[in-house]
mmCIF file of C-alpha atoms in Angstrom:
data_model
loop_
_atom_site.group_PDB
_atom_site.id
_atom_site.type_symbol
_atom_site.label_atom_id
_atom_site.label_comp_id
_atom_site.label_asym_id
_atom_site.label_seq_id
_atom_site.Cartn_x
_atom_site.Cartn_y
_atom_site.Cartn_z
ATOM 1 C CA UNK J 5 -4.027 30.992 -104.933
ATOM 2 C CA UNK J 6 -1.315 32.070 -107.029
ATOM 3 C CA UNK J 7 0.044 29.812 -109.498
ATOM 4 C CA UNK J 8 3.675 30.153 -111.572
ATOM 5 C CA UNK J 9 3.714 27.615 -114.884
ATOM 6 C CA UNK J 10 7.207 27.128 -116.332
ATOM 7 C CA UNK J 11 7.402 26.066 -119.562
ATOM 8 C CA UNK J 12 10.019 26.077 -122.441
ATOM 9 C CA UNK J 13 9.042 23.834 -125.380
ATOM 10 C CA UNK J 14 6.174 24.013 -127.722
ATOM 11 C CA UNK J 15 4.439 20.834 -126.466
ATOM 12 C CA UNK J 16 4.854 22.291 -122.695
ATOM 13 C CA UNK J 17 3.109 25.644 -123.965
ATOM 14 C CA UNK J 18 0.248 23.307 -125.822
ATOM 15 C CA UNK J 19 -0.428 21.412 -123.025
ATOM 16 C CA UNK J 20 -0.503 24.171 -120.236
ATOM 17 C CA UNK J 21 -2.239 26.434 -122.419
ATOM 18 C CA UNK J 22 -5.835 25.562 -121.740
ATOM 19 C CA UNK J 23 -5.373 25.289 -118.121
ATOM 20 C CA UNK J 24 -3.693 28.783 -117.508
ATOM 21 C CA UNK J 25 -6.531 29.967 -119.754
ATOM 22 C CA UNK J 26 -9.140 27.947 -117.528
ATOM 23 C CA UNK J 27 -7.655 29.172 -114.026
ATOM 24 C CA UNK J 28 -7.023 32.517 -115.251
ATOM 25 C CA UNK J 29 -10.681 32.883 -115.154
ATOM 26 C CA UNK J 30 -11.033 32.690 -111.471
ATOM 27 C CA UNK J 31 -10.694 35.844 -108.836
ATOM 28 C CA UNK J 32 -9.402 32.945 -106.698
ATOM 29 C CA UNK J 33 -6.715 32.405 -108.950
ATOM 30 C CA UNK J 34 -3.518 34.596 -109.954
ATOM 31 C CA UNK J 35 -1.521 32.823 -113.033
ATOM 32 C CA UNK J 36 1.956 34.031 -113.734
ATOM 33 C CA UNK J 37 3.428 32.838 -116.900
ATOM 34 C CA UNK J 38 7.381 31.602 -117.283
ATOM 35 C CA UNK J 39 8.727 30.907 -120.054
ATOM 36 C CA UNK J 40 12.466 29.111 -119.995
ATOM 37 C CA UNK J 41 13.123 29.936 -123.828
ATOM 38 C CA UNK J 42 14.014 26.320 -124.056
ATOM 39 C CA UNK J 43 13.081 26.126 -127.795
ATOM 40 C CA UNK J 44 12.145 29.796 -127.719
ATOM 41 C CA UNK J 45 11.019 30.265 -131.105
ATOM 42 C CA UNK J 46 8.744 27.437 -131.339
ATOM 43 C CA UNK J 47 7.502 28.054 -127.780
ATOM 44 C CA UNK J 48 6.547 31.868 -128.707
ATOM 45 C CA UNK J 49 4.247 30.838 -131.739
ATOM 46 C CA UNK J 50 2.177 28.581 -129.525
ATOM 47 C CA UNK J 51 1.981 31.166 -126.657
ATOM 48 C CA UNK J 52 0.828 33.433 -129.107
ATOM 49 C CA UNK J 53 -2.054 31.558 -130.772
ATOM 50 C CA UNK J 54 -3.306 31.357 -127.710
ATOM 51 C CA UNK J 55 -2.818 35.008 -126.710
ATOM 52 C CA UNK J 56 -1.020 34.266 -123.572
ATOM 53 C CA UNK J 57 2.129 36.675 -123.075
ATOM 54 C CA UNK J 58 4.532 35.385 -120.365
ATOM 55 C CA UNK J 59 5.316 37.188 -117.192
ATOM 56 C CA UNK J 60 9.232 35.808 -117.084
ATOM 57 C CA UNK J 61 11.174 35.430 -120.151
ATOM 58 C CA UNK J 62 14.384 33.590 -118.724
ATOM 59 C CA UNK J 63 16.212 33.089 -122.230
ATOM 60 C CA UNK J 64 18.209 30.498 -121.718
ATOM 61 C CA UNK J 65 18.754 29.195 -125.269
ATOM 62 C CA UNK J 66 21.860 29.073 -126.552
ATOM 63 C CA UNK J 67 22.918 27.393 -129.755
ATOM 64 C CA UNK J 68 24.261 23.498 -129.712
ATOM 65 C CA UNK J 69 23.039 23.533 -125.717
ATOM 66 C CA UNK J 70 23.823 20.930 -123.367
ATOM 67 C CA UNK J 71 21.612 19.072 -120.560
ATOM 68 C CA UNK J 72 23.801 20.600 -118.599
ATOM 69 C CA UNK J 73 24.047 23.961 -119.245
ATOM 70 C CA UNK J 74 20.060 24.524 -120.050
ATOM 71 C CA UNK J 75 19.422 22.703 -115.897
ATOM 72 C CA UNK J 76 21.877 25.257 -114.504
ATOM 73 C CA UNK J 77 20.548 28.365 -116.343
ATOM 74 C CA UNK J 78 17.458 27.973 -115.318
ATOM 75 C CA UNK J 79 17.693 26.894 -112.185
ATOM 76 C CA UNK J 80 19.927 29.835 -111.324
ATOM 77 C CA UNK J 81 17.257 32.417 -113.141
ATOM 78 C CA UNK J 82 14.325 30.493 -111.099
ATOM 79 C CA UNK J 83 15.584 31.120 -107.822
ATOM 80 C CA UNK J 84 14.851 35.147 -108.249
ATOM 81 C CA UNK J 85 11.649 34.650 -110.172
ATOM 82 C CA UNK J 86 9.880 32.194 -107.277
ATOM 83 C CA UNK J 87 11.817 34.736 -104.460
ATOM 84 C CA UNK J 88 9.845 37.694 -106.191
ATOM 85 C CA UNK J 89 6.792 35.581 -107.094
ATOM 86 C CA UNK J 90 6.582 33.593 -103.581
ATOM 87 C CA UNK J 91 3.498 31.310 -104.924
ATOM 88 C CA UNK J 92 1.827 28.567 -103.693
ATOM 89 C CA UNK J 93 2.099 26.071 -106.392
ATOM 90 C CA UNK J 94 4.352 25.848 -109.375
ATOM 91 C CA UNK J 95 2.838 23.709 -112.387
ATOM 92 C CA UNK J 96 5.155 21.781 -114.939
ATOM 93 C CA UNK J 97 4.147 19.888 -117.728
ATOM 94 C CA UNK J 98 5.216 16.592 -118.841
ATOM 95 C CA UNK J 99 9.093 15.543 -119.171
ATOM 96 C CA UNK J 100 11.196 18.269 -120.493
ATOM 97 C CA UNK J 101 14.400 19.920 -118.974
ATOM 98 C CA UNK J 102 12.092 22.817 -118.539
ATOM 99 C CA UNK J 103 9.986 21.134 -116.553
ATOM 100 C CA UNK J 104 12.521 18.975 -113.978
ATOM 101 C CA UNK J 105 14.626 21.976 -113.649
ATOM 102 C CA UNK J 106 11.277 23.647 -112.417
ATOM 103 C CA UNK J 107 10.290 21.057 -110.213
ATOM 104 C CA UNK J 108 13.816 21.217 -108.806
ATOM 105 C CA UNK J 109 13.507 24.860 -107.995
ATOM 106 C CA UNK J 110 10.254 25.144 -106.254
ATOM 107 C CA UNK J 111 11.228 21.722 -104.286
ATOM 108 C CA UNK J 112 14.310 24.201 -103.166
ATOM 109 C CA UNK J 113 12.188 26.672 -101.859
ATOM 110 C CA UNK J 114 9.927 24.586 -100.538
ATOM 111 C CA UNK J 115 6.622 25.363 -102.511
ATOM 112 C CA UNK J 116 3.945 22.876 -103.472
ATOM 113 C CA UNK J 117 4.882 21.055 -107.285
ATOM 114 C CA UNK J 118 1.728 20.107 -109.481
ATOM 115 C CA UNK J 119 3.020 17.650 -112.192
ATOM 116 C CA UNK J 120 0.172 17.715 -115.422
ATOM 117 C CA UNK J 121 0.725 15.024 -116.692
ATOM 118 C CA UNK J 122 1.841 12.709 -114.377
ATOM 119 C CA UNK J 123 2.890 8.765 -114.464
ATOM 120 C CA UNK J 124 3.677 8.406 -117.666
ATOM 121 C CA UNK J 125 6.347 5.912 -117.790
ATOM 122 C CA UNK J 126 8.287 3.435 -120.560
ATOM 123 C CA UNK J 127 10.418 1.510 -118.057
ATOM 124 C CA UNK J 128 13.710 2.288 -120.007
ATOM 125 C CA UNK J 129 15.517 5.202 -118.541
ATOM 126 C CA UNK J 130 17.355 5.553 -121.725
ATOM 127 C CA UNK J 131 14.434 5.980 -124.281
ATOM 128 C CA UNK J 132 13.164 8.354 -123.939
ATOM 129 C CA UNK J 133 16.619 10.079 -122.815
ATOM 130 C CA UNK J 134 16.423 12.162 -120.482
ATOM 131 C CA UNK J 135 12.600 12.151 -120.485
ATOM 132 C CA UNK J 136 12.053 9.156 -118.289
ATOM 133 C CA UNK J 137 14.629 10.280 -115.704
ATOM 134 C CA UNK J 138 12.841 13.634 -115.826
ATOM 135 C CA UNK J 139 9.428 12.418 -115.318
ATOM 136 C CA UNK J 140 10.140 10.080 -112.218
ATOM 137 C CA UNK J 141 12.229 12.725 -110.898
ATOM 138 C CA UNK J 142 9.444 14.900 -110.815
ATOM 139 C CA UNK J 143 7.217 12.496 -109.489
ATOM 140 C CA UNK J 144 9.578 11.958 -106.353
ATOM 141 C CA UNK J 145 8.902 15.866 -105.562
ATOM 142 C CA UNK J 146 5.446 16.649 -106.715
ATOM 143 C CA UNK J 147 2.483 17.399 -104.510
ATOM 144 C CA UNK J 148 -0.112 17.065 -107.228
ATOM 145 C CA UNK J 149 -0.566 14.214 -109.693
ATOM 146 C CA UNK J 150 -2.540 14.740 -112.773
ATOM 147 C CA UNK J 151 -2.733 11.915 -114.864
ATOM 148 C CA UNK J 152 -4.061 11.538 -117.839
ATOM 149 C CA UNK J 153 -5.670 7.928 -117.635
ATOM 150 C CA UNK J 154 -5.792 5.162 -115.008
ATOM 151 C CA UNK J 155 -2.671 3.793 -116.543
ATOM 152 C CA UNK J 156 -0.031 6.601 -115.533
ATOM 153 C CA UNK J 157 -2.067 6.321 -112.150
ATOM 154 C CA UNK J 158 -1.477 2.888 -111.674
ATOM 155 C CA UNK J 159 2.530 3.423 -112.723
ATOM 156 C CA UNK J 160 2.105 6.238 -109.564
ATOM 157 C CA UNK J 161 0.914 3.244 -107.497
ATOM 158 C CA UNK J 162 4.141 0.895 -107.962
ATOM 159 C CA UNK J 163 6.063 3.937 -107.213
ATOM 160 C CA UNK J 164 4.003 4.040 -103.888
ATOM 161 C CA UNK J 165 2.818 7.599 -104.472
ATOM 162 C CA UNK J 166 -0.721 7.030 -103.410
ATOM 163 C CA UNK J 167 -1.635 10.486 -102.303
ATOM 164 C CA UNK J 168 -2.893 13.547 -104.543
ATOM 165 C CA UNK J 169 -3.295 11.567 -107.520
ATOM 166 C CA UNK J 170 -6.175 12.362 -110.070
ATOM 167 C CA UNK J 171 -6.836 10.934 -113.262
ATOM 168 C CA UNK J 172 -8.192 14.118 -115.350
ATOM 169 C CA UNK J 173 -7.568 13.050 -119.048
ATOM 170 C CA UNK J 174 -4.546 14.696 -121.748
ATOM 171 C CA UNK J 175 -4.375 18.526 -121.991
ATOM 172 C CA UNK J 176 -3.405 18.013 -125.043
ATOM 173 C CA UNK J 177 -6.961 17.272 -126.359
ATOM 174 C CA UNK J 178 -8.150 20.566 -124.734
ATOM 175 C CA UNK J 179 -5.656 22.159 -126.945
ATOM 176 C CA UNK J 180 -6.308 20.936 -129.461
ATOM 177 C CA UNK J 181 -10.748 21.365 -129.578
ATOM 178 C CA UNK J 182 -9.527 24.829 -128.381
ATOM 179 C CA UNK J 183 -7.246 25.220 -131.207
ATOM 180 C CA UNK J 184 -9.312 24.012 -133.626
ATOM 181 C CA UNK J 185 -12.338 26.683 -132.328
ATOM 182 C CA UNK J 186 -9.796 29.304 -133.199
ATOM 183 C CA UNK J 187 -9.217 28.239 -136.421
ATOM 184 C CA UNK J 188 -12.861 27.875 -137.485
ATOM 185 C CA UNK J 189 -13.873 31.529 -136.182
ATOM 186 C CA UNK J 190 -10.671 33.292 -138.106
ATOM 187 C CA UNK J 191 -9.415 32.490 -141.769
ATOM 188 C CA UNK J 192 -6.374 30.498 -141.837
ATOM 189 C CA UNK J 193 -3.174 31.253 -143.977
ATOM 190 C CA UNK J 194 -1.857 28.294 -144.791
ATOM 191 C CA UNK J 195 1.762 29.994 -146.337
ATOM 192 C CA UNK J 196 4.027 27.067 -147.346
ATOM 193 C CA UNK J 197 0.789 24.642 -146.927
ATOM 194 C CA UNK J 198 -1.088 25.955 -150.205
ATOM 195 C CA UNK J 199 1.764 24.270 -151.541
ATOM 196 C CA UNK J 200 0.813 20.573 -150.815
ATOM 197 C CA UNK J 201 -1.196 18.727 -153.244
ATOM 198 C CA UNK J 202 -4.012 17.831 -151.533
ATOM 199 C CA UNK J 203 -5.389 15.441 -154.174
ATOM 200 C CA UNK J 204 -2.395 12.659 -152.921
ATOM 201 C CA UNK J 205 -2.978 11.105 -149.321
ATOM 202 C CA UNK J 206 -1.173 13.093 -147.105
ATOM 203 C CA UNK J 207 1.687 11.335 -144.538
ATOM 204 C CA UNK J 208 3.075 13.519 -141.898
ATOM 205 C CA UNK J 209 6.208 12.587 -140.519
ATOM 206 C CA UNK J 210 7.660 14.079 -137.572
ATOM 207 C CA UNK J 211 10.745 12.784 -136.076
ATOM 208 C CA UNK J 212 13.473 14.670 -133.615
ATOM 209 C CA UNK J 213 14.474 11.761 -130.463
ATOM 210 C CA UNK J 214 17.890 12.041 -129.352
ATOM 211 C CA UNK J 215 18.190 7.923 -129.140
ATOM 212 C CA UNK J 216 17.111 8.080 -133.053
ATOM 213 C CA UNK J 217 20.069 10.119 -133.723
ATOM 214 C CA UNK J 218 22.878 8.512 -136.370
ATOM 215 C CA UNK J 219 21.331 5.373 -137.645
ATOM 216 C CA UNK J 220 18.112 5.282 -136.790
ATOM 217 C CA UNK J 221 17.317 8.182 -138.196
ATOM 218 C CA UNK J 222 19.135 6.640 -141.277
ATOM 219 C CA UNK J 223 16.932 4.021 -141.447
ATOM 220 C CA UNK J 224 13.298 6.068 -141.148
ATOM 221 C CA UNK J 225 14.609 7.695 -144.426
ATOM 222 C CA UNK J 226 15.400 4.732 -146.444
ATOM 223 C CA UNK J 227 12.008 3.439 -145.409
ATOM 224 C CA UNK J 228 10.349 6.611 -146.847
ATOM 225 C CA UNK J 229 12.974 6.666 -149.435
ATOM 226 C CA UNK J 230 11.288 2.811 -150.414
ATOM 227 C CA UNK J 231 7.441 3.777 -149.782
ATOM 228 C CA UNK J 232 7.562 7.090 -151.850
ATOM 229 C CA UNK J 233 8.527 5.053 -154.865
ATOM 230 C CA UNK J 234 6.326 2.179 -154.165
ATOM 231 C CA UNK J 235 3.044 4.381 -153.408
ATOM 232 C CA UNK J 236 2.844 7.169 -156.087
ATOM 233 C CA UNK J 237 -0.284 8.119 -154.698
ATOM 234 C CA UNK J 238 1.270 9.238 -151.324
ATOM 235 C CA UNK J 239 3.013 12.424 -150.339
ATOM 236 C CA UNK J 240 4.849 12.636 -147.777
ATOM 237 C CA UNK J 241 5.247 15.836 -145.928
ATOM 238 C CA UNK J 242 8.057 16.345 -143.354
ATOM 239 C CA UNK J 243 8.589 19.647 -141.053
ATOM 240 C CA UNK J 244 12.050 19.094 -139.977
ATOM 241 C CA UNK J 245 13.012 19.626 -136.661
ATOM 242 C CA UNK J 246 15.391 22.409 -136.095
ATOM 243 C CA UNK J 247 18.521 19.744 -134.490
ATOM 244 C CA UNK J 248 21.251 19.651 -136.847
ATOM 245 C CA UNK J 249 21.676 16.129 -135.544
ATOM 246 C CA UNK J 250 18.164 15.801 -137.555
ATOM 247 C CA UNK J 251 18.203 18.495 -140.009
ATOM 248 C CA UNK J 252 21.617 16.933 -141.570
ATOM 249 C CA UNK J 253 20.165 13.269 -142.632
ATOM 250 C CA UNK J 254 16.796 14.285 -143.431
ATOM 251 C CA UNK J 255 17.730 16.315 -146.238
ATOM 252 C CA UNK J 256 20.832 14.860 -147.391
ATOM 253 C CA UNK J 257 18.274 11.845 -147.772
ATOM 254 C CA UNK J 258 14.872 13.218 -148.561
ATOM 255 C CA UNK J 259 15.426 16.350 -150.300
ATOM 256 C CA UNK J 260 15.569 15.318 -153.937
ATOM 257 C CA UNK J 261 12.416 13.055 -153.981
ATOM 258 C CA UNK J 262 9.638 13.905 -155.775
ATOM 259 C CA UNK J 263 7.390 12.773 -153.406
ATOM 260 C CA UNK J 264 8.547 14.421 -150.271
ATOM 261 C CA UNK J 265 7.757 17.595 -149.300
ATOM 262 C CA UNK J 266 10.397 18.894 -146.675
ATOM 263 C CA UNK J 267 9.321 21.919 -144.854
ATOM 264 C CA UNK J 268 10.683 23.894 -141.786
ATOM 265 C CA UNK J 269 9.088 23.345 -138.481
ATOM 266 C CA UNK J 270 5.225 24.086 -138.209
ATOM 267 C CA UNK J 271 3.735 27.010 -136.091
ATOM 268 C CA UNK J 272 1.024 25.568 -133.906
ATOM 269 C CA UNK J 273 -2.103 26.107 -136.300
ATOM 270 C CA UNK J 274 -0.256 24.946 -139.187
ATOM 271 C CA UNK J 275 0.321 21.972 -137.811
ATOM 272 C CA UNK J 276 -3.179 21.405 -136.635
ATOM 273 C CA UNK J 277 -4.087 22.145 -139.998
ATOM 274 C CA UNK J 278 -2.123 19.624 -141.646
ATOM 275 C CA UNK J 279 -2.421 16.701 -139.330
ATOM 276 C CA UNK J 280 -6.561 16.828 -139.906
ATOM 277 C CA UNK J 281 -5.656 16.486 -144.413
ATOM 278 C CA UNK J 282 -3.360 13.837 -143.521
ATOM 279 C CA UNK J 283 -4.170 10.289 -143.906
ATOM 280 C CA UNK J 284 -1.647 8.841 -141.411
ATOM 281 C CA UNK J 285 0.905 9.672 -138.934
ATOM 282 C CA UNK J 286 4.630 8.733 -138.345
ATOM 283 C CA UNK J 287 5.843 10.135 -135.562
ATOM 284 C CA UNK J 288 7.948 9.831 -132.222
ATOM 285 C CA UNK J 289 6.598 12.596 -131.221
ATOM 286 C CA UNK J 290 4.821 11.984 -127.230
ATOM 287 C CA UNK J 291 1.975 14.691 -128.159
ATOM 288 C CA UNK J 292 1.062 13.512 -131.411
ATOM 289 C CA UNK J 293 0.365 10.044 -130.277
ATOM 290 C CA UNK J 294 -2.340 11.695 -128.786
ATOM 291 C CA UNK J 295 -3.222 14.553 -131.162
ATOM 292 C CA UNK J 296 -4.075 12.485 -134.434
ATOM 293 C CA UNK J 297 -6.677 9.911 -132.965
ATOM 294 C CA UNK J 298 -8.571 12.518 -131.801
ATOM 295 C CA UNK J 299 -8.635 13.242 -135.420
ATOM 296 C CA UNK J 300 -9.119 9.302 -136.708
ATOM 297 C CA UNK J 301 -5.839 9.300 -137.935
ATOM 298 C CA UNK J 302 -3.815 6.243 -137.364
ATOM 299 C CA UNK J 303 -0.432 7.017 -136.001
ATOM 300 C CA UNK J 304 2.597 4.870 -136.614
ATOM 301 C CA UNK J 305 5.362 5.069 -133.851
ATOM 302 C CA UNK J 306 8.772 5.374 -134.881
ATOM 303 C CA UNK J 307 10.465 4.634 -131.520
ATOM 304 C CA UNK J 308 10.912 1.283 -129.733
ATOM 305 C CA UNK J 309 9.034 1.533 -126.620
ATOM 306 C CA UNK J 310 6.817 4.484 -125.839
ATOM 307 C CA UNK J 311 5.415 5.720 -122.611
ATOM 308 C CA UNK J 312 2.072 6.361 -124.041
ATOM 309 C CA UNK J 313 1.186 2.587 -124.014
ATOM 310 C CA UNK J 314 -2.532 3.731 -124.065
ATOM 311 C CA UNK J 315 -2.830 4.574 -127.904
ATOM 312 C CA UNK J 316 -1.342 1.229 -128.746
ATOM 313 C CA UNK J 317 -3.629 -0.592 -126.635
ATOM 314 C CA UNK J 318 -6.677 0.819 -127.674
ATOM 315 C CA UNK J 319 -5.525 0.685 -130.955
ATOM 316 C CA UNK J 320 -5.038 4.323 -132.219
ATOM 317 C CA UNK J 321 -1.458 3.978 -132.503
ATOM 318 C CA UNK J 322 1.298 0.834 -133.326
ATOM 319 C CA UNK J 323 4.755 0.692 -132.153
ATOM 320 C CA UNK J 324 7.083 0.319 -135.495
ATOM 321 C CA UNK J 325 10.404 1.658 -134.154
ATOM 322 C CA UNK J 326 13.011 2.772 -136.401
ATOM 323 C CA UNK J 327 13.620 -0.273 -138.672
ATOM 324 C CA UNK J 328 12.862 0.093 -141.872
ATOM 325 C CA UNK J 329 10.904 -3.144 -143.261
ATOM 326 C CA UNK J 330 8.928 -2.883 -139.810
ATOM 327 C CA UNK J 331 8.402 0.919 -140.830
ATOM 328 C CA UNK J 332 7.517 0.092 -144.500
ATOM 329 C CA UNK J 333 5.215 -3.475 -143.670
ATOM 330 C CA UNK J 334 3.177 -1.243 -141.813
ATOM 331 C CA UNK J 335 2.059 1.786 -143.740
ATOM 332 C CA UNK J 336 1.426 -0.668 -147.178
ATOM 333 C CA UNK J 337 -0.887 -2.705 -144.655
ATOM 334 C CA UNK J 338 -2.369 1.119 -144.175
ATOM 335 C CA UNK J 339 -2.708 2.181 -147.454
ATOM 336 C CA UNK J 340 -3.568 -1.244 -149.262
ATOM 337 C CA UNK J 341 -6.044 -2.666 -146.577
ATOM 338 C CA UNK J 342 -8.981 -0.957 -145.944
ATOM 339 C CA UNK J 343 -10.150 -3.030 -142.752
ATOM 340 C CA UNK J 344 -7.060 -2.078 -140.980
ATOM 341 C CA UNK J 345 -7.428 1.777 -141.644
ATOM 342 C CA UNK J 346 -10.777 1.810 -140.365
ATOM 343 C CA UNK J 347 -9.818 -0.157 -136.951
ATOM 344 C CA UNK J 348 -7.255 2.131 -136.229
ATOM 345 C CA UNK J 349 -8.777 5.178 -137.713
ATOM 346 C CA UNK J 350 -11.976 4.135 -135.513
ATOM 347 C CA UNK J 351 -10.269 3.220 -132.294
ATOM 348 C CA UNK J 352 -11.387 5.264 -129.235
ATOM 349 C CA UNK J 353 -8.678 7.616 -128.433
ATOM 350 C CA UNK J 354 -7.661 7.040 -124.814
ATOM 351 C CA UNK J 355 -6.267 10.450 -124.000
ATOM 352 C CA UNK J 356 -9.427 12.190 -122.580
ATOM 353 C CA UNK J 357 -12.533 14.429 -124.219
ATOM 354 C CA UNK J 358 -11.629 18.174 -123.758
ATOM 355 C CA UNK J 359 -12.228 18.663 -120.205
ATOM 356 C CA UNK J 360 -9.024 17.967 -118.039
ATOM 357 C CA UNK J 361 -8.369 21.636 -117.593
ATOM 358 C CA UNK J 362 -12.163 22.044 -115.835
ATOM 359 C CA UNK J 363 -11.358 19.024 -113.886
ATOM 360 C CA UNK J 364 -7.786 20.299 -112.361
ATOM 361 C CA UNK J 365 -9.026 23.381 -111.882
ATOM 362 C CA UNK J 366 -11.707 22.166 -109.663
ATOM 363 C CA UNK J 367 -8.747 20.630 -107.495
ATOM 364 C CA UNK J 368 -7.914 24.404 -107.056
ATOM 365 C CA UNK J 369 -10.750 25.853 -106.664
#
């Protein structure tokens, strides 16, 4: 069976990692790898951790993109590599541009979509924008479901898509046991990380939504601004997303403060690295929700609904949004109350236990 994964954004390239590695070790199976280029450089560090070299490289970024222009490239590119390729499935991940433009494509030409992934949904079309479009779009034209708990498969259900559906568990977690094995077997260099002082308690903050652009974004760095002087025993380290619309108020905010750290955008290991020092997690990032409790970290989420409702009901994550006092009244109940570390930091993470890659490949195979 030959398989084509498209993929253009670091979390894509995490998440489809482990499975192209899993079915690539099949005779049955013949994987070919390609990559949009959506956020090319971040994309390429992941794909190379995991020594994976792509088949396609369709190139597509250009700087200040559009929606628009990013669907059109590669849907124009994709119609020569599936004519050359002629597969019989084509696997996207998750809710990118990357990933609906790819669905698109192979519904075109009429081949079989697998969605990894699947049935994730916050019920707002506008947040995430355009991720919830993207993901029920994709559902509307996929042939396989993979879902990573009963949840998204129940979401499927409303939707009446019935058929094909499996609940396998997160990728995600995969990738991140798997990185985590790599690390341990080679020495790490750390680079701009043997810089943090690991005798504070570590936050990482992450934070790149479009609908947290302009005020919102505004009003995550006050509420740092307000904890970093209030907890002198906290540091809080921020790799800044590469979106001027980000770049632009983080460090016109956070730059100056002693107890911010403000570094570019993590490789893959790095990253992994940092989020197992840390002692909590804000984020609106969708993979991270489900990254840190595998690690017992407590994740705060900076967005105001989420489609990975999971982690807050089981307790590994809480919904803050992007106020500030909601931000701030959160992480002091973090740091100053014990008892409501540990029940986060001990909640069962939802998300799966390392194996969804066996278990889709057994669809396969």
């Amino acid at each position: 069976m030959k398989h084509v994964f498209i993929l253009g954004t670091r979390p894509e390239a995490i998440k489809l990692a482990p499975l192209i590695l899993e079915l690539s070790k099949s005779r049955k199976n013949k994987v070919i790898v390609c990559s949009t280029g959506q956020h090319k450089s971040m994309l390429s560090q992941v794909l190379e951790f995991f020594n994976i070299i792509p088949d396609y490289d369709l190139n597509v970024m250009t700087e200040n993109q559009s929606l628009f222009s990013i669907t059109t490239s590669i849907i124009n590119q994709l119609e020569r590599v599936l004519e050359d390729e002629s597969p019989d499935n084509v696997v996207v991940q998750g809710d990118t541009t990357s990933a609906f433009a790819g669905a698109l494509s192979a519904f075109y030409k009429g081949i079989k979509i697998s969605h990894i992934e699947a049935g994730l949904r916050s019920n707002n079309l506008n947040s995430p924008f355009p991720e919830e479009g993207n993901r029920k779009l994709i559902a509307q034209l996929a042939s396989y479901h993979f879902c990573p708990t009963e949840l998204s498969a129940r979401n499927l259900e409303l939707e009446n898509i019935k058929d094909n559906v499996f609940v396998v568990g997160n990728t995600v977690i995969d990738a991140l046991l798997l990185g985590l094995d790599i690390l341990s077997k080679n020495e790490h260099k750390r680079k701009v990380l043997n810089e943090i002082d690991l005798s504070k308690r570590i936050v990482l903050v992450t934070g790149h939504r479009r609908e947290s652009f302009g005020e919102p974004f505004q009003n995550i760095c006050d509420a740092i601004i307000e904890l970093s002087r209030k907890h002198k025993d906290l540091l809080f380290v921020y790799p800044v997303h590469l979106n001027p619309n980000v770049r632009s108020t983080v460090f016109h905010n956070l730059s100056k403060l002693e107890s911010v750290k403000l570094i570019e955008p993590l490789e893959y290991p790095d990253l992994l690295w940092l989020m197992k020092q840390s002692y909590l997690v804000l984020t609106d990032s969708g993979g991270i929700q489900e990254e840190a409790p595998a690690l017992g970290k407590p994740v705060l989420v900076m967005r105001k609904v989420t489609e990975r409702t999971e982690g807050i009901e089981a307790g590994t994550a809480k919904l803050v949004g992007t106020n500030k006092n909601a931000i701030i009244k959160a992480v002091d109940d973090l740091v100053e109350n014990r008892e409501s570390y540990n029940k986060m930091a001990k909640a069962v993470n939802p998300y799966g236990d390392g194996t969804a890659s066996k278990k889709i490949s057994e669809v396969f195979n």
